[in-house]
Amino acid sequence: MKKPISIIILVLIYTGLFAQKSSDALRVDFFRSGNDTLEILTMKQVSMQHNLSIGKHAWIDSVNYGFYRIDAYNEDGELFFRRGYSSLFNEWRTTDEAKIMNRSFEESVLIPFIEGDITLKFFSRDFDTKWNLQYAYSFNSQSVQVVKKSYHEYPVEDLKITGSEFEKLDILIIPDGYTADEMEEFKNDAMLVIKGIMASSPFIDFEDDINFRAVMAPSEESGTDFPHENIWKNTVLNTTFNTFGTERYLTTFSYHILMDIAANAPADHILVLVNTDEYGGAGFYNFYSLAAAKSYYRDFLVEHEMGHGLSGLADEYYTSDVAVNDYHPTHVEPWEPNITSLVDFESKWDSLVSEDVPIPTPVKEKYMDVCGAFEGAGYLSKGLFRPAYDCTMKSVGYNNFCEACKRAVASMIRWYAH
């Protein structure tokens, strides 16, 4: 992968002052644009938002996951917030299309509101997995640089509440392609999804640590887009199949609208349910997870995509057609917790491997159910290794996370649920 050139253009929208609340946040909206070698950040606005759900114990992200990162410093130069994440752009820029054209994608990050001067630093990870500073921007949180506006209010349903949003993992479920007359149907689908999540491992071990809410945001039309079939629907999130030319890849590019809807309730992680029975979904770390709500494979899709979105897990398959090229490095250790190049295996799941299991692990009957390092992962048949012969991140199988993936998911839940 070529090293991108980073350019920053800032455009801020102004408004008045605001009052501080314990759940107040600053929402940073921007666009990430470019191609396979060029990366441009264009600021849209910094605005005031309520319903911050991250407890102070989790303000500084210590797991070091994601392709991008934003750091926030107070007026004394002290780091008070760090958030790693991934987005559609980091996938798109490895596609063939990115070699011949420019595109722009929406991104947003929520940081806790504090009074006074704040400096934001934007970082991007290169193909050596090293962080590169892209830009630093300073502003005063109580100045007219910060937009104060109201977002469209939708009803919010508390589907499963186990405690304070500051001490639990808060999963917010948002619909797309459900009309106003289908809101009860969406609620029923959401309850089925929750049942599937909480019956699977390791979520089953965290019954009292996860909150689920749903925003009742209707669409004008039922369903979603199928561009390859010339089917187009007017939906609140504009979800679409055929993302990056892959038919089953179901995503939304309307991230700022998604964040507007999510502003109605606490959300550590956003799960979008799309009103379709066609197989499809997507997941981006600390961005969103998305799945076809009526697919026969719904429970697997939700579990797999939340593996990406909530826990930063990589795809472990390597034979399916994908649009990305050279997505994971093999000359250094990739950042995802469930794949390894063996460059620094001790930093991954080495502690879970028995002494009698060889590394790399051969595909033999006696190793089919053990934790090892099986070659083939992250869209590559050679050079990357996965923890188990089979796993929910490798093939279609509900409640089949390997031990390394279970550990990563459980660790993330514990990080939120203080």
Coordinates of C-alpha atoms in Angstrom, one line a residue:
M1 CA 0.0 0.0 0.0
K2 CA 1.3 3.4 -0.9
K3 CA 1.8 5.9 1.9
P4 CA -1.0 8.5 1.7
I5 CA -0.5 12.2 1.6
S6 CA -2.6 13.9 4.3
I7 CA -4.1 17.4 3.7
I8 CA -6.5 19.1 6.1
I9 CA -9.1 21.8 5.2
L10 CA -11.2 23.2 8.0
V11 CA -14.6 24.8 7.7
L12 CA -16.3 25.6 10.9
I13 CA -20.0 26.7 11.4
Y14 CA -20.7 29.1 14.3
T15 CA -23.4 29.6 16.9
G16 CA -23.9 30.6 20.5
L17 CA -23.0 29.4 23.9
F18 CA -24.2 26.4 25.9
A19 CA -24.5 25.0 29.4
Q20 CA -22.5 22.0 30.7
K21 CA -24.2 18.8 31.7
S22 CA -22.6 15.5 32.9
S23 CA -23.7 13.7 29.7
D24 CA -22.8 16.5 27.3
A25 CA -20.4 15.8 24.5
L26 CA -18.7 17.6 21.6
R27 CA -19.4 16.0 18.3
V28 CA -16.8 16.4 15.6
D29 CA -18.2 16.0 12.1
F30 CA -15.9 15.9 9.1
F31 CA -15.2 14.4 5.7
R32 CA -12.4 12.0 4.7
S33 CA -11.7 12.2 1.0
G34 CA -9.0 11.2 -1.4
N35 CA -7.8 8.1 -3.4
D36 CA -5.3 5.3 -3.0
T37 CA -2.4 7.7 -2.3
L38 CA -4.1 10.9 -1.2
E39 CA -6.1 11.5 2.1
I40 CA -7.8 14.8 2.8
L41 CA -9.7 15.7 6.0
T42 CA -12.3 18.5 5.7
M43 CA -14.0 19.7 8.9
K44 CA -17.7 20.3 8.7
Q45 CA -18.5 21.4 12.3
V46 CA -18.0 20.9 16.0
S47 CA -21.3 20.8 17.8
M48 CA -22.9 20.2 21.2
Q49 CA -24.6 16.9 21.7
H50 CA -26.2 15.1 24.7
N51 CA -26.4 11.5 25.7
L52 CA -22.7 10.8 26.1
S53 CA -22.5 7.3 27.5
I54 CA -18.8 6.6 27.9
G55 CA -17.8 6.4 31.6
K56 CA -14.8 8.4 32.6
H57 CA -12.9 5.2 33.1
A58 CA -13.1 4.6 29.4
W59 CA -12.3 8.1 28.1
I60 CA -8.8 7.1 27.0
D61 CA -8.8 4.1 24.6
S62 CA -5.9 1.9 25.6
V63 CA -6.5 -1.1 23.2
N64 CA -4.8 0.7 20.2
Y65 CA -7.3 -0.7 17.6
G66 CA -8.5 1.0 14.4
F67 CA -7.1 2.6 11.3
Y68 CA -7.7 6.1 12.6
R69 CA -7.5 7.9 16.0
I70 CA -8.5 11.2 17.5
D71 CA -6.8 12.5 20.7
A72 CA -8.2 15.4 22.8
Y73 CA -6.1 17.5 25.1
N74 CA -7.2 20.1 27.7
E75 CA -5.8 23.6 28.1
D76 CA -3.0 22.2 30.3
G77 CA -1.9 19.9 27.5
E78 CA -3.2 16.8 29.3
L79 CA -4.7 14.0 27.2
F80 CA -8.3 13.5 28.5
F81 CA -9.8 11.4 25.6
R82 CA -8.6 9.0 22.9
R83 CA -10.7 7.1 20.4
G84 CA -9.5 4.7 17.8
Y85 CA -11.9 3.6 15.0
S86 CA -12.1 2.5 11.4
S87 CA -14.4 3.7 8.6
L88 CA -15.4 3.0 5.0
F89 CA -12.6 5.2 3.6
N90 CA -9.8 2.9 4.8
E91 CA -11.4 0.0 3.0
W92 CA -12.3 2.0 -0.2
R93 CA -8.8 3.4 -0.7
T94 CA -7.5 -0.2 -1.2
T95 CA -10.0 -0.9 -4.0
D96 CA -9.3 -0.7 -7.7
E97 CA -11.7 2.2 -8.0
A98 CA -9.5 4.3 -5.6
K99 CA -6.7 4.1 -8.2
I100 CA -8.7 6.0 -10.8
M101 CA -10.9 8.5 -8.9
N102 CA -11.5 10.5 -5.7
R103 CA -14.3 9.9 -3.3
S104 CA -15.5 11.5 0.0
F105 CA -16.9 9.8 3.1
E106 CA -18.6 11.1 6.2
E107 CA -17.0 10.6 9.7
S108 CA -17.8 11.8 13.2
V109 CA -16.3 11.4 16.6
L110 CA -17.9 12.2 20.0
I111 CA -15.6 13.5 22.8
P112 CA -16.6 14.4 26.3
F113 CA -17.4 18.1 26.9
I114 CA -15.0 19.9 29.1
E115 CA -14.7 23.7 29.7
G116 CA -11.9 25.7 28.2
D117 CA -9.4 25.3 25.4
I118 CA -9.3 21.9 23.6
T119 CA -6.8 20.6 21.1
L120 CA -7.8 17.8 18.8
K121 CA -5.1 15.7 17.1
F122 CA -6.1 13.4 14.1
F123 CA -4.0 10.3 13.4
S124 CA -3.9 7.8 10.6
R125 CA -2.2 4.4 10.7
D126 CA 0.2 3.6 7.8
F127 CA 0.8 0.1 6.3
D128 CA 3.6 -0.4 8.9
T129 CA 0.8 0.1 11.5
K130 CA 2.5 3.2 12.8
W131 CA 0.5 6.3 13.8
N132 CA 1.0 9.4 11.8
L133 CA -0.2 12.8 12.9
Q134 CA -2.5 14.3 10.2
Y135 CA -3.6 17.5 11.9
A136 CA -4.0 19.4 15.2
Y137 CA -6.9 21.8 15.7
S138 CA -7.5 24.0 18.8
F139 CA -10.7 25.7 19.9
N140 CA -12.5 26.8 23.0
S141 CA -15.5 24.6 24.0
Q142 CA -17.5 27.6 25.2
S143 CA -16.9 29.8 22.1
V144 CA -19.1 30.5 19.2
Q145 CA -17.1 28.0 17.1
V146 CA -19.2 25.3 18.7
V147 CA -22.6 24.7 17.1
K148 CA -25.6 24.4 19.4
K149 CA -28.5 22.9 17.6
S150 CA -31.3 20.4 18.3
Y151 CA -31.5 17.1 16.4
H152 CA -34.7 15.5 15.2
E153 CA -36.3 13.8 18.2
Y154 CA -37.5 10.2 17.8
P155 CA -39.1 7.9 20.4
V156 CA -36.6 5.7 22.2
E157 CA -37.5 2.2 23.5
D158 CA -35.6 0.8 26.5
L159 CA -35.4 -2.8 25.4
K160 CA -33.0 -4.2 28.1
I161 CA -31.6 -1.9 30.8
T162 CA -29.2 -3.3 33.4
G163 CA -27.8 -0.1 34.9
S164 CA -26.4 3.4 34.3
E165 CA -25.2 4.2 30.8
F166 CA -21.8 5.3 32.3
E167 CA -21.2 1.9 33.8
K168 CA -22.6 -0.5 31.1
L169 CA -22.0 -1.3 27.5
D170 CA -24.8 0.6 25.7
I171 CA -25.8 -0.8 22.3
L172 CA -28.2 1.4 20.4
I173 CA -30.3 -0.3 17.7
I174 CA -31.4 1.9 14.7
P175 CA -33.7 0.8 11.9
D176 CA -33.5 1.4 8.2
G177 CA -36.2 0.5 5.7
Y178 CA -39.0 0.2 8.2
T179 CA -41.9 2.6 7.6
A180 CA -43.9 4.2 10.3
D181 CA -46.5 1.4 10.0
E182 CA -43.6 -1.1 10.6
M183 CA -42.2 0.3 13.8
E184 CA -43.7 -2.5 15.9
E185 CA -42.2 -5.0 13.5
F186 CA -38.8 -3.3 13.9
K187 CA -39.2 -3.5 17.7
N188 CA -40.0 -7.2 17.4
D189 CA -37.0 -7.8 15.1
A190 CA -34.7 -5.9 17.6
M191 CA -35.9 -8.1 20.5
L192 CA -35.1 -11.2 18.4
V193 CA -31.6 -9.8 17.7
I194 CA -31.0 -9.1 21.4
K195 CA -32.1 -12.7 22.2
G196 CA -29.6 -14.0 19.7
I197 CA -26.8 -11.8 21.0
M198 CA -27.3 -12.6 24.6
A199 CA -27.6 -16.4 24.0
S200 CA -24.1 -16.5 22.3
S201 CA -20.7 -16.7 23.9
P202 CA -19.2 -14.6 25.4
F203 CA -22.2 -12.3 25.6
I204 CA -24.1 -14.8 27.7
D205 CA -21.6 -14.3 30.5
F206 CA -22.4 -10.5 30.6
E207 CA -26.2 -10.6 31.2
D208 CA -26.0 -7.7 33.7
D209 CA -23.5 -5.6 31.8
I210 CA -25.2 -4.6 28.6
N211 CA -28.0 -2.1 27.9
F212 CA -30.1 -2.2 24.7
R213 CA -32.2 0.7 23.4
A214 CA -33.9 1.3 20.0
V215 CA -34.6 4.6 18.2
M216 CA -37.9 4.4 16.4
A217 CA -36.8 6.2 13.3
P218 CA -39.1 5.4 10.3
S219 CA -38.3 5.4 6.6
E220 CA -40.5 6.7 3.8
E221 CA -40.3 3.3 2.0
S222 CA -39.8 -0.3 3.1
G223 CA -36.7 -2.2 2.2
T224 CA -33.2 -1.1 1.0
D225 CA -31.3 -0.5 -2.3
F226 CA -30.3 -3.3 -4.6
P227 CA -28.3 -1.3 -7.3
H228 CA -27.4 -4.5 -9.2
E229 CA -31.1 -5.1 -9.6
N230 CA -32.0 -1.4 -10.2
I231 CA -34.1 -1.3 -7.0
W232 CA -33.9 1.9 -5.1
K233 CA -35.7 2.8 -1.8
N234 CA -36.1 6.1 0.0
T235 CA -35.0 5.2 3.5
V236 CA -33.8 7.2 6.5
L237 CA -30.2 5.9 6.4
N238 CA -29.9 5.2 2.6
T239 CA -28.5 1.7 3.1
T240 CA -27.5 -0.1 0.0
F241 CA -26.2 -3.5 -1.1
N242 CA -23.4 -3.8 -3.7
T243 CA -21.0 -1.6 -1.7
F244 CA -17.7 -1.3 -3.5
G245 CA -19.1 -3.7 -6.1
T246 CA -19.7 -6.6 -3.7
E247 CA -23.3 -7.7 -3.9
R248 CA -23.7 -8.9 -0.3
Y249 CA -21.9 -5.9 1.2
L250 CA -24.7 -3.9 2.8
T251 CA -23.7 -0.5 4.3
T252 CA -24.7 3.1 4.8
F253 CA -22.6 6.1 3.6
S254 CA -24.9 8.5 5.5
Y255 CA -22.9 8.6 8.7
H256 CA -23.9 12.1 9.8
I257 CA -27.6 11.2 9.5
L258 CA -26.9 8.0 11.5
M259 CA -25.2 10.1 14.2
D260 CA -28.2 12.6 14.2
I261 CA -30.5 9.7 14.9
A262 CA -28.1 8.2 17.5
A263 CA -28.1 11.5 19.3
N264 CA -31.5 10.5 20.8
A265 CA -30.0 8.0 23.2
P266 CA -26.8 6.8 24.8
A267 CA -24.7 4.7 22.4
D268 CA -21.3 3.1 23.0
H269 CA -22.0 1.1 19.8
I270 CA -24.5 1.5 17.0
L271 CA -26.2 -1.6 15.5
V272 CA -28.3 -0.9 12.3
L273 CA -31.0 -3.4 11.4
V274 CA -32.1 -3.2 7.7
N275 CA -35.5 -4.4 6.7
T276 CA -34.5 -7.1 4.2
D277 CA -34.3 -10.9 4.1
E278 CA -31.3 -10.8 1.7
Y279 CA -28.0 -11.9 3.2
G280 CA -25.8 -9.0 3.9
G281 CA -24.1 -6.7 6.4
A282 CA -21.0 -4.7 7.5
G283 CA -19.0 -3.7 10.5
F284 CA -16.4 -1.0 11.2
Y285 CA -14.6 -0.7 14.5
N286 CA -16.1 2.0 16.7
F287 CA -18.2 3.2 13.7
Y288 CA -21.2 0.9 13.3
S289 CA -22.4 -2.7 12.8
L290 CA -25.1 -3.4 10.3
A291 CA -27.1 -6.5 9.4
A292 CA -30.1 -7.8 7.4
A293 CA -32.8 -8.1 10.1
K294 CA -34.9 -10.8 8.3
S295 CA -32.1 -12.9 6.8
Y296 CA -32.2 -16.6 7.7
Y297 CA -28.7 -16.0 9.0
R298 CA -29.5 -12.9 11.0
D299 CA -28.0 -14.1 14.3
F300 CA -24.8 -15.0 12.6
L301 CA -24.7 -11.8 10.7
V302 CA -25.2 -9.7 13.8
E303 CA -22.6 -11.6 15.8
H304 CA -20.0 -11.5 12.9
E305 CA -20.5 -7.8 12.1
M306 CA -20.4 -6.8 15.8
G307 CA -17.2 -8.7 16.0
H308 CA -15.9 -6.1 13.6
G309 CA -17.7 -3.1 14.9
L310 CA -17.6 -3.6 18.7
S311 CA -14.4 -5.5 19.1
G312 CA -12.1 -4.8 16.1
L313 CA -12.0 -8.4 14.9
A314 CA -10.7 -9.0 11.4
D315 CA -12.3 -11.3 8.8
E316 CA -10.6 -14.7 9.0
Y317 CA -11.7 -16.0 5.6
Y318 CA -9.5 -15.8 2.5
T319 CA -11.3 -17.5 -0.4
S320 CA -14.4 -15.2 -0.9
D321 CA -14.4 -12.4 -3.4
V322 CA -13.7 -9.0 -1.8
A323 CA -13.1 -5.6 -3.3
V324 CA -10.1 -4.6 -1.1
N325 CA -6.4 -5.2 -2.0
D326 CA -3.4 -5.4 0.3
Y327 CA -5.6 -4.7 3.2
H328 CA -3.5 -6.2 6.0
P329 CA 0.2 -6.2 6.3
T330 CA 2.3 -9.3 6.6
H331 CA 5.7 -7.8 7.2
V332 CA 4.6 -6.4 10.6
E333 CA 2.0 -7.5 13.2
P334 CA -1.5 -6.3 12.1
W335 CA -3.5 -4.5 14.8
E336 CA -6.5 -6.7 14.8
P337 CA -6.6 -9.1 17.8
N338 CA -7.6 -12.3 15.9
I339 CA -5.0 -12.4 13.0
T340 CA -1.3 -12.5 13.1
S341 CA 1.7 -12.4 10.8
L342 CA 3.7 -14.3 13.5
V343 CA 6.1 -11.3 13.6
D344 CA 5.0 -10.7 17.2
F345 CA 2.8 -13.6 18.0
E346 CA 3.4 -13.1 21.8
S347 CA 1.3 -10.0 21.6
K348 CA -1.7 -11.9 20.3
W349 CA -3.2 -15.2 21.5
D350 CA 0.1 -17.1 22.1
S351 CA -0.9 -17.5 25.8
L352 CA -4.0 -19.5 24.7
V353 CA -2.0 -22.1 22.7
S354 CA -1.0 -25.4 24.4
E355 CA 2.7 -26.3 24.4
D356 CA 2.0 -29.4 22.2
V357 CA 0.4 -27.4 19.4
P358 CA 2.9 -26.5 16.7
I359 CA 3.0 -22.9 15.3
P360 CA 2.1 -22.6 12.4
T361 CA -0.6 -25.2 13.0
P362 CA -1.1 -27.8 10.3
V363 CA -4.6 -28.6 9.1
K364 CA -4.9 -32.1 10.6
E365 CA -7.8 -33.8 12.4
K366 CA -6.2 -33.7 15.8
Y367 CA -5.9 -29.9 15.6
M368 CA -9.4 -29.1 14.4
D369 CA -10.7 -28.1 17.8
V370 CA -7.6 -26.5 19.3
C371 CA -6.3 -22.9 19.5
G372 CA -3.3 -22.5 17.3
A373 CA -2.1 -20.4 14.2
F374 CA -3.7 -21.7 11.0
E375 CA -2.5 -20.1 7.8
G376 CA -5.1 -18.2 5.8
A377 CA -6.8 -15.1 7.2
G378 CA -7.6 -11.5 6.4
Y379 CA -8.3 -12.2 2.7
L380 CA -4.9 -13.7 2.2
S381 CA -4.2 -17.5 1.8
K382 CA -0.5 -17.0 2.7
G383 CA 1.3 -14.8 5.3
L384 CA -1.5 -14.3 7.8
F385 CA -2.8 -16.8 10.4
R386 CA -6.0 -17.2 12.4
P387 CA -6.5 -18.7 15.9
A388 CA -8.7 -21.7 15.0
Y389 CA -9.6 -23.9 12.0
D390 CA -13.1 -22.4 12.1
C391 CA -14.8 -19.4 13.7
T392 CA -17.7 -17.0 13.3
M393 CA -15.2 -14.6 11.8
K394 CA -14.2 -17.2 9.2
S395 CA -17.4 -18.9 8.0
V396 CA -21.1 -18.9 8.5
G397 CA -21.7 -20.2 12.0
Y398 CA -23.7 -18.7 14.8
N399 CA -22.2 -18.9 18.3
N400 CA -18.9 -20.1 17.0
F401 CA -16.3 -17.6 18.1
C402 CA -12.9 -19.1 18.7
E403 CA -11.2 -18.7 22.1
A404 CA -9.1 -15.7 20.9
C405 CA -12.2 -13.9 19.5
K406 CA -14.2 -14.6 22.7
R407 CA -11.4 -13.1 24.8
A408 CA -11.3 -10.0 22.6
V409 CA -15.0 -9.5 22.8
A410 CA -15.2 -10.1 26.5
S411 CA -12.3 -7.7 27.1
M412 CA -14.2 -5.0 25.2
I413 CA -17.4 -5.5 27.1
R414 CA -15.5 -5.3 30.4
W415 CA -13.8 -2.1 29.2
Y416 CA -17.2 -0.4 28.8
A417 CA -19.0 -2.0 31.7
H418 CA -17.1 -0.6 34.7

